[in-house]
Amino acid sequence: MRTSMATVCISGTLADKLRACADASFDGVEVFEPDLLAASESPEEIAALAARLGLTLDLYQPMRDVEGVDEEAFAAVLRRAEAKFRLMGRLGIDTVLCCSNVATATVDDDEVSADQLRRLGDLAQRFGIRIAFEALAWGRFIDDYRRAWRVVQQADHPAVGVCLDSFHILSRGHDPAAIADIPGGRIFFVQLADAPRLSMDVLSWSRHHRLFPGEGDFDLATFTGLIAGTGYDGPWSLEVFNDTFRQTDPGRTALHARRSLRWLEDAVARTAPDATASRHDFAMLPDSAAPSGIDFVEVKAEDTSAIEELLAQLGFTSRGRHRTKPVTLWVAGAARVVLNEQHARGWPPRLAAVGFEVDDAEAVDLRMRGLRVPRAYRRTYASEERLDGAVAPDGTEVYWAQAADEGDPAWVREFEHGEKQRPAPISRVDHVSLTQPWHAIDEAILFYTAGFALGLDSSTDVPGPQGLVASRVLTSPGGGVRIPLNVGPPVLADAAMPQHVAFACTDVRRLARSSRDRGFRPLQMPDNYYDDIAARFDLAPAAVEELRDLHLGYDRDDTGEYLHFYTRTIGEVFFEFVERVDAYAGYGAGTAPVRLTAQGRR
Amino acid sequence: MRTSMATVCISGTLADKLRACADASFDGVEVFEPDLLAASESPEEIAALAARLGLTLDLYQPMRDVEGVDEEAFAAVLRRAEAKFRLMGRLGIDTVLCCSNVATATVDDDEVSADQLRRLGDLAQRFGIRIAFEALAWGRFIDDYRRAWRVVQQADHPAVGVCLDSFHILSRGHDPAAIADIPGGRIFFVQLADAPRLSMDVLSWSRHHRLFPGEGDFDLATFTGLIAGTGYDGPWSLEVFNDTFRQTDPGRTALHARRSLRWLEDAVARTAPDATASRHDFAMLPDSAAPSGIDFVEVKAEDTSAIEELLAQLGFTSRGRHRTKPVTLWVAGAARVVLNEQHARGWPPRLAAVGFEVDDAEAVDLRMRGLRVPRAYRRTYASEERLDGAVAPDGTEVYWAQAADEGDPAWVREFEHGEKQRPAPISRVDHVSLTQPWHAIDEAILFYTAGFALGLDSSTDVPGPQGLVASRVLTSPGGGVRIPLNVGPPVLADAAMPQHVAFACTDVRRLARSSRDRGFRPLQMPDNYYDDIAARFDLAPAAVEELRDLHLGYDRDDTGEYLHFYTRTIGEVFFEFVERVDAYAGYGAGTAPVRLTAQGRR
């Protein structure tokens, strides 16, 4: 029995994974493309390492969305495939997994899919490569191995066969008996996985995944208003079965639960008829609009000099020291970074506070009081601006202050002995990524949505070398505030999941160059990443080489482009510099796994 | 807005929960019955504590399976209800939640349900109690609030109204608009919960929950055999997307993955035609039958005297000290407990090893070598029995030895200076409960099923005061070996989730009495637990009082009865003494939450 394993099955870098598979006496591996993209080794080094370890590289996977498309899209498929076939040549891999189209399929016609696989097969054959075509269980049109085999028969090409994956066949309950009708020589690859019979039936959903009002997707304001309208006069009671709340501090959970009802009361008061709301004492919270921007971010540490050095390289200007505290201010455009050494003995640099610019600071203050949010305290003297703030569930202090009509906010005047602000291609804070402890994420969502009226995006998972990072993004309506909340795998220590601040740039290429001239070295992105960019996007070779030279990340979608680079991590924080072209609203999710692997490298 | 919360929402004991709700300014709470059963306080004490804290007790919940049953079953419902209504009087609660029948409903007829609710209402009214009837989203017949309201209208009884729960209504996508047609006075209670839109679609199942062959529910031997039969000659490759394996040690996971393929190879070799198996080099592992019983359990500690004292109280006999090691042996019937003080500096008492009795030790040895299971090492001298063993994924050492034809196994003779074994009402080890680290459970299942041919039951969840404990049970065909594997909530330290050994008794009441006479004090079970037993089972009052007096747990199902008591926890281990009546094959799952709470008390 010749054995193999996909590198995606286990943790670590690609080289770690190869060593682990060899130590466990596997005969070969499937190379999972994202593992290669994030690797610092060249394809030739990977091939040589595998050879020394006695492993064959059995499969390159996955190549997605290759068939069932119109002719224009298919031209792009062939272009992308050729780049990947060349890469496979460098790796010495002769079989590629092509899975049935999920994202781009527009033509539900076996003839078309077969014709496109045949032409892909022609191209592959020139490179000595075989296409193993697999029906994904959730393929847009082709989702059954029997249909995939029919299409392969129609393609009738020696370089086109099928891949059989036990999960995709057995999870759907498809009878595997028809496998016996496929000649073994046309089965180019076999993937094995077991799985528990799982279904998210309503009972499991109810027993494990309920949330407090305001944290999920139910329209509870309407629901509650309807009941209130009947004249019901009993209590409004929470019944939330949730695995997390059952194991965490009951005092804290109860406060959080109580806050969710206060949010609901407000929501009902805003939607129910006056008579209904007043009969039930449904009281509104004070109105407060979402913040319009980030006033400042604060990094706290016993010694902030490594951060100062970095900010100077990146073109920030020191605005001096605070009148009464061991605190300095660094600015670039409207981005303000406060470095705080007060009461920080033993602290490595970490993101300690975020300030929001709001239209009506008093209204936010009243709303936070109404929600009984725990308050943050900063000592201020009579001559200083008062700073109102709250403590978020992860311990980050969140302050709010009146947005200045123009120019600097008033508190900036408390800093002395600074330099005159130099121009820099940096405009403001683009987003602040906050890692959340796994048990604080639901509470954090209520904190930011109920307290600050931020909106919430759906969840995405980012694979890193030590597990999946789940990410949910909070945004203000205008996009002035963007806060991705990330939850890492439970095995990771907090320090291994640093927070980060991203600054918006007017010209990120210029900043990358000028900061390099000042001695800055960005986080090093691997060559494989740029080879993939060249394969995926129709960029001029010189443009790709510029990205590679400057260690820039790149993404593009229908709305625009995203260019960005990262600093190294200092303590528990790092910085990102981003340029959004046109209406691009994402965060370069394709680059994040590569970044996570690069950050793991010493 | 009058606010309330079900005690099930948060962690801790019932008293902890009341304090947390009061501190968070809730007006009242719903008392969740399992919280009361596990509480050491009397109902009157709970009522007084709530009153002092300024909390109203708004609801008692849940009362299950009360309608849609035949007349004989309904007589039992009324008997049970009367006991609970008396209890509610002691608590001062005037509303009970009755949810639509899930388990025992046999009659799908609104008239019958309405009639039974009316008669239940008559009984409730005599106690000044109101029935709030709720349609569960997964009710057997009544699963829609509109139908529940129709039944309540038909019941037409002043003590019968509805409870509306946002989860049960909105999770099913039922239009809440019909709520407006219910007079508020007939809505006796409202429960609020939010929830994320969740579905275990095949994509999420595939991306997060795949397992290695042998750990899930797929028939991979047949699947693989079918492919082998086609003449396929490529590699057999694992592709397992699993959140756990993506974040744990890759070297260990790769070994575990490789073992799963060895298991599969064996399984295919046993099912595929000879020609197919030999062409693919599918080799069988040596046959080995499941163990027939537990040879011994070993507790290891720097100082085992507290365990010795406990075993003596429980009627075990000391068989003396090992010839060459600081190890003692305690026996009762065919139950053998080895206490090991060798190389145990700083260890609190903990379950370190389990010995299996097998029919062919050599065959097990060969099979374990074939599976490349890590071996356990014990120094043995020429004059001593050789002990073969393996290290389970949680670190427990598992040994196997030839079962003795009759009498003691040979290794018992290595113990000297012991007493003659006294008779005791203990026959053997009934089961060994092993707590598993959350990342080791899948590997452990493969270890015991592939290595020892133990069978696996489906999973059950046991709620404890600090979260849910998921339990899966491994058993040998004859029931001679039973090993529940428990996975606790991630927040709990290992020491908070002790392992335990249960001993089968011929007369557990006699053992409880005789051990009490020798100074033993069992884990104290609360009075509320016995009041519930009296309400649930048709036992003579004297029988309930005997259980209460001896702190015995009790369960009964269609197959028989289970009586048992627990010792206190010493270090990281405790013991249970059980008597199975007739064919009872469970573990008293109803008692486990009460036990978990009692263990948490000082």
Tab-separated table of N, CA and C in Angstrom, chain A residues 491-577:
chain	number	residue	atom	x	y	z
A	491	VAL	N	-4.599	26.763	21.199
A	491	VAL	CA	-3.237	26.407	21.642
A	491	VAL	C	-2.278	27.577	21.623
A	492	LEU	N	-2.592	28.626	20.855
A	492	LEU	CA	-1.636	29.717	20.719
A	492	LEU	C	-1.649	30.638	21.924
A	493	ALA	N	-0.484	30.964	22.417
A	493	ALA	CA	-0.376	31.968	23.472
A	493	ALA	C	-0.733	33.334	22.874
A	494	ASP	N	-1.132	34.279	23.739
A	494	ASP	CA	-1.507	35.605	23.261
A	494	ASP	C	-0.383	36.242	22.448
A	495	ALA	N	0.850	36.056	22.912
A	495	ALA	CA	1.969	36.724	22.256
A	495	ALA	C	2.159	36.231	20.827
A	496	ALA	N	1.672	34.999	20.552
A	496	ALA	CA	1.832	34.444	19.216
A	496	ALA	C	0.758	34.977	18.265
A	497	MET	N	-0.194	35.747	18.771
A	497	MET	CA	-1.241	36.328	17.946
A	497	MET	C	-1.226	37.837	18.176
A	498	PRO	N	-0.221	38.531	17.634
A	498	PRO	CA	-0.091	39.951	17.928
A	498	PRO	C	-1.265	40.764	17.381
A	499	GLN	N	-1.517	41.914	18.025
A	499	GLN	CA	-2.456	42.908	17.489
A	499	GLN	C	-1.728	43.679	16.401
A	500	HIS	N	-2.489	44.373	15.540
A	500	HIS	CA	-1.771	45.254	14.640
A	500	HIS	C	-2.597	46.455	14.208
A	501	VAL	N	-1.865	47.509	13.831
A	501	VAL	CA	-2.470	48.743	13.347
A	501	VAL	C	-2.042	48.925	11.897
A	502	ALA	N	-3.025	49.173	11.025
A	502	ALA	CA	-2.724	49.423	9.613
A	502	ALA	C	-2.954	50.902	9.323
A	503	PHE	N	-1.985	51.525	8.630
A	503	PHE	CA	-2.087	52.940	8.277
A	503	PHE	C	-2.380	53.073	6.781
A	504	ALA	N	-3.327	53.940	6.452
A	504	ALA	CA	-3.659	54.184	5.048
A	504	ALA	C	-2.603	55.093	4.436
A	505	CYS	N	-2.160	54.741	3.230
A	505	CYS	CA	-1.127	55.506	2.546
A	505	CYS	C	-1.671	56.085	1.244
A	506	THR	N	-1.131	57.192	0.873
A	506	THR	CA	-1.483	57.754	-0.426
A	506	THR	C	-0.603	57.151	-1.519
A	507	ASP	N	0.573	56.668	-1.165
A	507	ASP	CA	1.453	56.039	-2.154
A	507	ASP	C	2.344	55.043	-1.421
A	508	VAL	N	1.861	53.807	-1.357
A	508	VAL	CA	2.554	52.820	-0.512
A	508	VAL	C	3.895	52.422	-1.126
A	509	ARG	N	3.996	52.445	-2.478
A	509	ARG	CA	5.280	52.101	-3.095
A	509	ARG	C	6.340	53.140	-2.693
A	510	ARG	N	5.950	54.413	-2.749
A	510	ARG	CA	6.898	55.465	-2.389
A	510	ARG	C	7.321	55.318	-0.924
A	511	LEU	N	6.339	55.008	-0.050
A	511	LEU	CA	6.663	54.844	1.365
A	511	LEU	C	7.610	53.652	1.562
A	512	ALA	N	7.337	52.553	0.850
A	512	ALA	CA	8.207	51.375	0.988
A	512	ALA	C	9.644	51.729	0.602
A	513	ARG	N	9.774	52.531	-0.469
A	513	ARG	CA	11.124	52.915	-0.913
A	513	ARG	C	11.798	53.878	0.052
A	514	SER	N	11.061	54.919	0.439
A	514	SER	CA	11.688	55.935	1.285
A	514	SER	C	12.039	55.355	2.652
A	515	SER	N	11.196	54.491	3.179
A	515	SER	CA	11.508	53.936	4.495
A	515	SER	C	12.689	52.963	4.395
A	516	ARG	N	12.787	52.256	3.252
A	516	ARG	CA	13.949	51.390	3.059
A	516	ARG	C	15.236	52.220	3.081
A	517	ASP	N	15.161	53.399	2.455
A	517	ASP	CA	16.330	54.283	2.472
A	517	ASP	C	16.689	54.716	3.892
A	518	ARG	N	15.688	54.741	4.767
A	518	ARG	CA	15.974	55.135	6.156
A	518	ARG	C	16.310	53.916	7.024
A	519	GLY	N	16.538	52.759	6.404
A	519	GLY	CA	17.011	51.598	7.162
A	519	GLY	C	15.931	50.612	7.551
A	520	PHE	N	14.706	50.847	7.096
A	520	PHE	CA	13.606	49.945	7.452
A	520	PHE	C	13.662	48.666	6.622
A	521	ARG	N	13.334	47.545	7.259
A	521	ARG	CA	13.269	46.262	6.556
A	521	ARG	C	11.884	45.660	6.785
A	522	PRO	N	11.102	45.542	5.722
A	522	PRO	CA	9.740	45.026	5.910
A	522	PRO	C	9.750	43.533	6.211
A	523	LEU	N	8.601	43.019	6.651
A	523	LEU	CA	8.447	41.572	6.797
A	523	LEU	C	8.693	40.942	5.435
A	524	GLN	N	9.565	39.915	5.391
A	524	GLN	CA	9.990	39.328	4.116
A	524	GLN	C	8.953	38.342	3.588
A	525	MET	N	8.438	38.634	2.385
A	525	MET	CA	7.460	37.745	1.757
A	525	MET	C	8.211	36.788	0.832
A	526	PRO	N	7.783	35.533	0.752
A	526	PRO	CA	8.538	34.547	-0.031
A	526	PRO	C	8.346	34.725	-1.544
A	527	ASP	N	9.332	34.303	-2.303
A	527	ASP	CA	9.265	34.359	-3.765
A	527	ASP	C	8.056	33.616	-4.324
A	528	ASN	N	7.738	32.471	-3.699
A	528	ASN	CA	6.617	31.671	-4.217
A	528	ASN	C	5.335	32.482	-4.259
A	529	TYR	N	5.203	33.398	-3.307
A	529	TYR	CA	4.016	34.248	-3.246
A	529	TYR	C	3.920	35.109	-4.505
A	530	TYR	N	5.067	35.644	-4.952
A	530	TYR	CA	5.044	36.521	-6.135
A	530	TYR	C	4.848	35.717	-7.417
A	531	ASP	N	5.365	34.475	-7.437
A	531	ASP	CA	5.101	33.615	-8.602
A	531	ASP	C	3.597	33.375	-8.736
A	532	ASP	N	2.937	33.214	-7.609
A	532	ASP	CA	1.492	32.987	-7.634
A	532	ASP	C	0.749	34.238	-8.084
A	533	ILE	N	1.212	35.406	-7.628
A	533	ILE	CA	0.589	36.661	-8.084
A	533	ILE	C	0.706	36.784	-9.603
A	534	ALA	N	1.874	36.432	-10.116
A	534	ALA	CA	2.068	36.499	-11.570
A	534	ALA	C	1.116	35.553	-12.288
A	535	ALA	N	0.852	34.370	-11.671
A	535	ALA	CA	-0.047	33.407	-12.309
A	535	ALA	C	-1.497	33.851	-12.222
A	536	ARG	N	-1.865	34.487	-11.101
A	536	ARG	CA	-3.273	34.795	-10.855
A	536	ARG	C	-3.725	36.086	-11.511
A	537	PHE	N	-2.860	37.100	-11.512
A	537	PHE	CA	-3.294	38.417	-11.983
A	537	PHE	C	-2.561	38.754	-13.269
A	538	ASP	N	-3.240	39.485	-14.119
A	538	ASP	CA	-2.646	39.843	-15.407
A	538	ASP	C	-1.833	41.125	-15.225
A	539	LEU	N	-0.715	41.027	-14.483
A	539	LEU	CA	0.118	42.207	-14.219
A	539	LEU	C	1.341	42.176	-15.128
A	540	ALA	N	1.824	43.352	-15.456
A	540	ALA	CA	3.066	43.416	-16.233
A	540	ALA	C	4.195	42.798	-15.396
A	541	PRO	N	5.113	42.070	-16.033
A	541	PRO	CA	6.230	41.469	-15.272
A	541	PRO	C	6.961	42.491	-14.409
A	542	ALA	N	7.126	43.720	-14.918
A	542	ALA	CA	7.847	44.726	-14.131
A	542	ALA	C	7.074	45.077	-12.859
A	543	ALA	N	5.741	45.056	-12.966
A	543	ALA	CA	4.926	45.379	-11.790
A	543	ALA	C	5.095	44.300	-10.720
A	544	VAL	N	5.121	43.023	-11.185
A	544	VAL	CA	5.310	41.937	-10.216
A	544	VAL	C	6.691	42.057	-9.577
A	545	GLU	N	7.703	42.398	-10.393
A	545	GLU	CA	9.052	42.510	-9.833
A	545	GLU	C	9.148	43.649	-8.835
A	546	GLU	N	8.395	44.718	-9.074
A	546	GLU	CA	8.382	45.815	-8.107
A	546	GLU	C	7.761	45.364	-6.783
A	547	LEU	N	6.660	44.624	-6.865
A	547	LEU	CA	6.040	44.100	-5.640
A	547	LEU	C	7.046	43.221	-4.885
A	548	ARG	N	7.707	42.341	-5.628
A	548	ARG	CA	8.658	41.411	-5.017
A	548	ARG	C	9.811	42.171	-4.358
A	549	ASP	N	10.312	43.174	-5.064
A	549	ASP	CA	11.436	43.949	-4.564
A	549	ASP	C	11.075	44.676	-3.266
A	550	LEU	N	9.859	45.186	-3.210
A	550	LEU	CA	9.450	45.978	-2.037
A	550	LEU	C	8.748	45.140	-0.967
A	551	HIS	N	8.605	43.814	-1.210
A	551	HIS	CA	7.900	42.931	-0.267
A	551	HIS	C	6.477	43.405	-0.020
A	552	LEU	N	5.833	43.817	-1.124
A	552	LEU	CA	4.449	44.275	-1.017
A	552	LEU	C	3.488	43.109	-1.213
A	553	GLY	N	2.415	43.106	-0.420
A	553	GLY	CA	1.295	42.210	-0.684
A	553	GLY	C	0.393	42.827	-1.736
A	554	TYR	N	-0.351	41.968	-2.452
A	554	TYR	CA	-1.203	42.478	-3.519
A	554	TYR	C	-2.494	41.679	-3.567
A	555	ASP	N	-3.594	42.393	-3.717
A	555	ASP	CA	-4.862	41.722	-3.971
A	555	ASP	C	-5.671	42.578	-4.932
A	556	ARG	N	-6.586	41.937	-5.647
A	556	ARG	CA	-7.455	42.664	-6.557
A	556	ARG	C	-8.787	41.943	-6.594
A	557	ASP	N	-9.847	42.700	-6.615
A	557	ASP	CA	-11.157	42.102	-6.861
A	557	ASP	C	-11.961	43.065	-7.729
A	558	ASP	N	-13.254	42.817	-7.876
A	558	ASP	CA	-14.080	43.633	-8.776
A	558	ASP	C	-14.113	45.106	-8.373
A	559	THR	N	-13.816	45.372	-7.081
A	559	THR	CA	-13.979	46.738	-6.593
A	559	THR	C	-12.689	47.549	-6.639
A	560	GLY	N	-11.540	46.893	-6.750
A	560	GLY	CA	-10.300	47.661	-6.778
A	560	GLY	C	-9.101	46.823	-6.404
A	561	GLU	N	-8.033	47.523	-5.986
A	561	GLU	CA	-6.775	46.840	-5.652
A	561	GLU	C	-6.330	47.200	-4.239
A	562	TYR	N	-5.452	46.361	-3.698
A	562	TYR	CA	-4.945	46.545	-2.334
A	562	TYR	C	-3.461	46.240	-2.375
A	563	LEU	N	-2.645	47.234	-1.976
A	563	LEU	CA	-1.199	47.027	-1.890
A	563	LEU	C	-0.788	47.322	-0.456
A	564	HIS	N	0.094	46.510	0.100
A	564	HIS	CA	0.408	46.685	1.518
A	564	HIS	C	1.704	45.991	1.891
A	565	PHE	N	2.331	46.498	2.970
A	565	PHE	CA	3.475	45.772	3.537
A	565	PHE	C	3.390	45.808	5.048
A	566	TYR	N	4.120	44.874	5.665
A	566	TYR	CA	4.092	44.720	7.118
A	566	TYR	C	5.451	45.030	7.720
A	567	THR	N	5.442	45.504	8.981
A	567	THR	CA	6.683	45.591	9.748
A	567	THR	C	6.897	44.265	10.469
A	568	ARG	N	8.053	44.102	11.059
A	568	ARG	CA	8.258	42.963	11.955
A	568	ARG	C	7.412	43.191	13.215
A	569	THR	N	7.254	42.142	14.005
A	569	THR	CA	6.506	42.246	15.255
A	569	THR	C	7.457	42.678	16.370
A	570	ILE	N	7.037	43.677	17.145
A	570	ILE	CA	7.821	44.118	18.304
A	570	ILE	C	6.956	43.861	19.524
A	571	GLY	N	7.405	43.005	20.411
A	571	GLY	CA	6.581	42.633	21.553
A	571	GLY	C	5.338	41.924	21.042
A	572	GLU	N	4.174	42.552	21.209
A	572	GLU	CA	2.923	41.925	20.794
A	572	GLU	C	2.187	42.792	19.785
A	573	VAL	N	2.936	43.598	19.036
A	573	VAL	CA	2.266	44.471	18.076
A	573	VAL	C	3.113	44.605	16.811
A	574	PHE	N	2.450	44.731	15.672
A	574	PHE	CA	3.167	45.082	14.449
A	574	PHE	C	2.310	46.083	13.681
A	575	PHE	N	2.887	46.641	12.609
A	575	PHE	CA	2.169	47.642	11.816
A	575	PHE	C	2.082	47.204	10.361
A	576	GLU	N	1.065	47.722	9.696
A	576	GLU	CA	0.868	47.444	8.277
A	576	GLU	C	0.645	48.788	7.599
A	577	PHE	N	1.104	48.924	6.356
A	577	PHE	CA	0.889	50.150	5.590
A	577	PHE	C	0.166	49.756	4.320
